[in-house]
Short mmCIF file of C-alpha atoms in Angstrom, two decimals:
data_model
loop_
_atom_site.label_atom_id
_atom_site.label_comp_id
_atom_site.label_asym_id
_atom_site.label_seq_id
_atom_site.Cartn_x
_atom_site.Cartn_y
_atom_site.Cartn_z
CA MET A 1 2.17 13.83 8.47
CA ARG A 2 -0.77 13.59 6.06
CA THR A 3 -0.88 10.06 4.66
CA ALA A 4 -2.94 8.74 1.75
CA PHE A 5 -4.26 5.18 2.00
CA LEU A 6 -5.16 3.98 -1.51
CA MET A 7 -7.78 1.24 -1.74
CA ALA A 8 -10.22 -0.28 -4.18
CA THR A 9 -13.86 -0.42 -3.14
CA GLU A 10 -13.45 -3.94 -1.77
CA GLY A 11 -10.93 -6.66 -1.12
CA THR A 12 -8.54 -5.01 1.35
CA GLU A 13 -7.33 -7.12 4.25
CA ARG A 14 -8.88 -5.27 7.21
CA VAL A 15 -5.84 -5.31 9.52
CA GLU A 16 -3.64 -4.02 6.70
CA LEU A 17 -5.76 -0.87 6.73
CA THR A 18 -6.70 -0.52 10.40
CA GLU A 19 -3.32 -1.12 12.01
CA PRO A 20 -1.28 1.26 9.78
CA TRP A 21 -4.15 3.80 9.98
CA GLN A 22 -4.04 3.67 13.78
CA ALA A 23 -0.24 3.94 13.72
CA VAL A 24 -0.52 7.18 11.72
CA LEU A 25 -3.10 8.53 14.18
CA ASP A 26 -0.95 7.51 17.16
CA ALA A 27 1.99 9.38 15.60
CA GLY A 28 -0.13 12.55 15.38
CA GLY A 29 -0.68 12.23 11.65
CA GLU A 30 -3.75 12.49 9.45
CA PRO A 31 -4.71 9.36 7.49
CA VAL A 32 -6.92 9.91 4.42
CA LEU A 33 -8.78 7.08 2.66
CA ILE A 34 -8.56 7.47 -1.11
CA SER A 35 -10.50 5.10 -3.37
CA THR A 36 -11.58 4.67 -6.95
CA ARG A 37 -15.19 5.61 -6.16
CA PRO A 38 -16.94 7.61 -3.43
CA GLY A 39 -18.93 5.93 -0.68
CA THR A 40 -17.43 3.16 1.42
CA VAL A 41 -14.84 0.42 1.02
CA GLN A 42 -15.46 -3.15 2.13
CA THR A 43 -12.60 -4.83 3.97
CA PHE A 44 -12.12 -8.54 4.53
CA ASP A 45 -10.67 -10.87 7.13
CA HIS A 46 -9.05 -13.17 4.61
CA LEU A 47 -12.11 -14.32 2.59
CA ASP A 48 -14.85 -13.17 4.99
CA LYS A 49 -16.42 -9.71 4.81
CA ALA A 50 -15.35 -7.48 7.68
CA ASP A 51 -15.89 -3.77 8.33
CA THR A 52 -16.67 -0.99 5.89
CA PHE A 53 -14.95 2.40 5.99
CA PRO A 54 -15.95 5.77 4.51
CA VAL A 55 -14.01 7.11 1.55
CA ASP A 56 -12.55 10.57 2.17
CA ALA A 57 -11.72 11.33 -1.47
CA THR A 58 -11.45 9.66 -4.86
CA VAL A 59 -8.30 9.32 -6.93
CA ALA A 60 -9.91 11.63 -9.50
CA ASP A 61 -10.16 14.37 -6.87
CA SER A 62 -6.77 13.80 -5.21
CA SER A 63 -3.24 14.96 -5.86
CA VAL A 64 0.12 13.87 -4.52
CA ASP A 65 0.68 17.49 -3.50
CA GLY A 66 -1.62 17.14 -0.51
CA PHE A 67 0.23 14.20 1.05
CA ASP A 68 3.51 13.34 2.73
CA GLY A 69 3.35 9.64 1.80
CA LEU A 70 1.24 6.80 0.44
CA VAL A 71 0.28 3.52 2.12
CA LEU A 72 -0.95 0.65 -0.04
CA PRO A 73 -2.76 -1.99 2.03
CA GLY A 74 -2.93 -5.49 0.60
CA GLY A 75 -5.45 -8.26 0.39
CA VAL A 76 -5.59 -10.19 -2.86
CA ALA A 77 -8.58 -8.49 -4.52
CA ASN A 78 -7.70 -4.91 -3.54
CA PRO A 79 -4.45 -4.44 -5.50
CA ASP A 80 -5.77 -6.61 -8.31
CA ALA A 81 -8.66 -4.13 -8.75
CA LEU A 82 -6.38 -1.10 -8.32
CA ARG A 83 -4.00 -2.22 -11.05
CA LEU A 84 -6.91 -2.28 -13.50
CA ASP A 85 -7.87 1.31 -12.67
CA ALA A 86 -5.77 3.80 -14.65
CA GLY A 87 -6.47 6.62 -12.18
CA ALA A 88 -5.35 4.54 -9.19
CA VAL A 89 -2.18 3.43 -10.98
CA ALA A 90 -1.40 7.03 -11.95
CA PHE A 91 -2.04 8.23 -8.39
CA ALA A 92 0.38 5.63 -6.97
CA LYS A 93 2.99 6.45 -9.63
CA SER A 94 2.73 10.16 -8.87
CA PHE A 95 4.31 9.57 -5.44
CA PHE A 96 7.37 8.05 -7.11
CA ASP A 97 7.51 10.91 -9.63
CA ALA A 98 7.30 13.44 -6.77
CA GLY A 99 9.96 11.65 -4.71
CA LYS A 100 7.54 10.98 -1.85
CA PRO A 101 7.68 7.77 0.21
CA VAL A 102 5.44 4.79 -0.45
CA ALA A 103 4.71 1.83 1.82
CA ALA A 104 3.19 -1.39 0.44
CA ILE A 105 2.29 -4.61 2.22
CA CYS A 106 1.33 -8.12 1.15
CA HIS A 107 -0.19 -8.13 -2.39
CA ALA A 108 -0.05 -4.30 -2.72
CA PRO A 109 3.09 -4.33 -4.93
CA TRP A 110 0.88 -5.53 -7.80
CA THR A 111 -0.26 -1.91 -8.14
CA LEU A 112 3.40 -0.82 -8.25
CA VAL A 113 4.23 -3.44 -10.88
CA GLU A 114 1.43 -2.03 -13.02
CA ALA A 115 2.74 1.50 -12.45
CA ASP A 116 6.18 0.35 -13.72
CA VAL A 117 8.00 1.66 -10.64
CA VAL A 118 9.68 -1.49 -9.29
CA ARG A 119 12.41 -1.71 -11.93
CA GLY A 120 15.76 -1.51 -10.14
CA ARG A 121 14.11 -1.58 -6.71
CA THR A 122 14.40 -4.19 -3.96
CA LEU A 123 11.19 -5.10 -2.18
CA THR A 124 9.33 -7.82 -0.37
CA SER A 125 5.70 -8.93 -0.59
CA TRP A 126 3.45 -11.91 -0.17
CA PRO A 127 5.60 -14.73 -1.65
CA SER A 128 3.32 -15.36 -4.65
CA LEU A 129 4.29 -11.94 -6.10
CA ARG A 130 8.01 -12.68 -6.34
CA THR A 131 7.87 -13.69 -10.01
CA ASP A 132 5.74 -10.64 -10.92
CA ILE A 133 8.24 -8.36 -9.17
CA ARG A 134 11.22 -10.02 -10.85
CA ASN A 135 9.52 -9.91 -14.27
CA ALA A 136 8.95 -6.16 -13.72
CA GLY A 137 12.68 -5.63 -13.14
CA GLY A 138 12.68 -5.59 -9.35
CA THR A 139 14.56 -7.72 -6.85
CA TRP A 140 12.37 -9.71 -4.46
CA VAL A 141 13.60 -10.58 -0.97
CA ASP A 142 11.95 -12.62 1.78
CA LYS A 143 12.25 -10.23 4.72
CA GLN A 144 9.83 -8.87 7.30
CA VAL A 145 10.42 -5.31 6.05
CA GLN A 146 12.49 -3.98 3.17
CA ILE A 147 13.40 -0.31 2.85
CA CYS A 148 14.67 0.60 -0.61
CA THR A 149 16.25 3.96 -1.38
CA ASP A 150 17.54 2.98 -4.84
CA GLY A 151 15.19 5.21 -6.78
CA PRO A 152 13.43 8.56 -6.81
CA ASN A 153 11.77 7.91 -3.45
CA THR A 154 11.92 5.59 -0.45
CA LEU A 155 9.90 2.41 -0.82
CA VAL A 156 8.95 0.45 2.30
CA SER A 157 7.54 -3.03 1.76
CA SER A 158 6.43 -5.91 3.93
CA ARG A 159 5.13 -9.44 3.44
CA MET A 160 1.98 -10.08 5.48
CA PRO A 161 -0.21 -9.16 8.45
CA ASP A 162 2.20 -10.87 10.86
CA ASP A 163 4.76 -8.21 9.85
CA LEU A 164 2.51 -5.21 10.59
CA LYS A 165 4.30 -4.04 13.74
CA ALA A 166 7.64 -3.83 11.91
CA PHE A 167 5.97 -2.39 8.78
CA ASN A 168 4.25 0.37 10.76
CA SER A 169 7.44 1.29 12.59
CA ALA A 170 9.46 1.40 9.36
CA PHE A 171 7.07 3.46 7.28
CA LEU A 172 6.42 5.91 10.12
CA ASP A 173 10.18 6.49 10.50
CA VAL A 174 10.51 7.06 6.74
CA PHE A 175 7.42 9.26 6.38
CA ASP A 176 8.42 11.38 9.39
CA SER A 177 11.94 12.14 8.13
#
């Protein structure tokens, strides 16, 4: 299971990268950090700088063909930056077009709203995104994990870091099937 983790150069909530990343490793998979620029990405513990992580590849040099699924970590600034990057939006959308699973947590659905892939889908997120999701044609629910198969691919979504255990279990089951 080769899994892309798409992140901006900064603003990702650290545990929303590290815990799903470790879950992929523990399942025998290969996580790959994809970003908008080469170098490193800066994660945060809420508003405080945390660890940096090396970028494996950029969106410009990556293709959906090399991956079994996509994980979109949250944090407020990360998906806000991604949705302004046309290459990142196109990379995320390509997983939907290819029918490959996507998992998004916390604020990450902002990137999916920008990619126009939530219309007709049911998902959860950090509560402040509910209006954005509804305005984009999606249905927002307040659940620990939501798995939606009403579209070209399976979409796994979750609300917040407290939901990571359930999120990791759900997306691993989906990505492994």
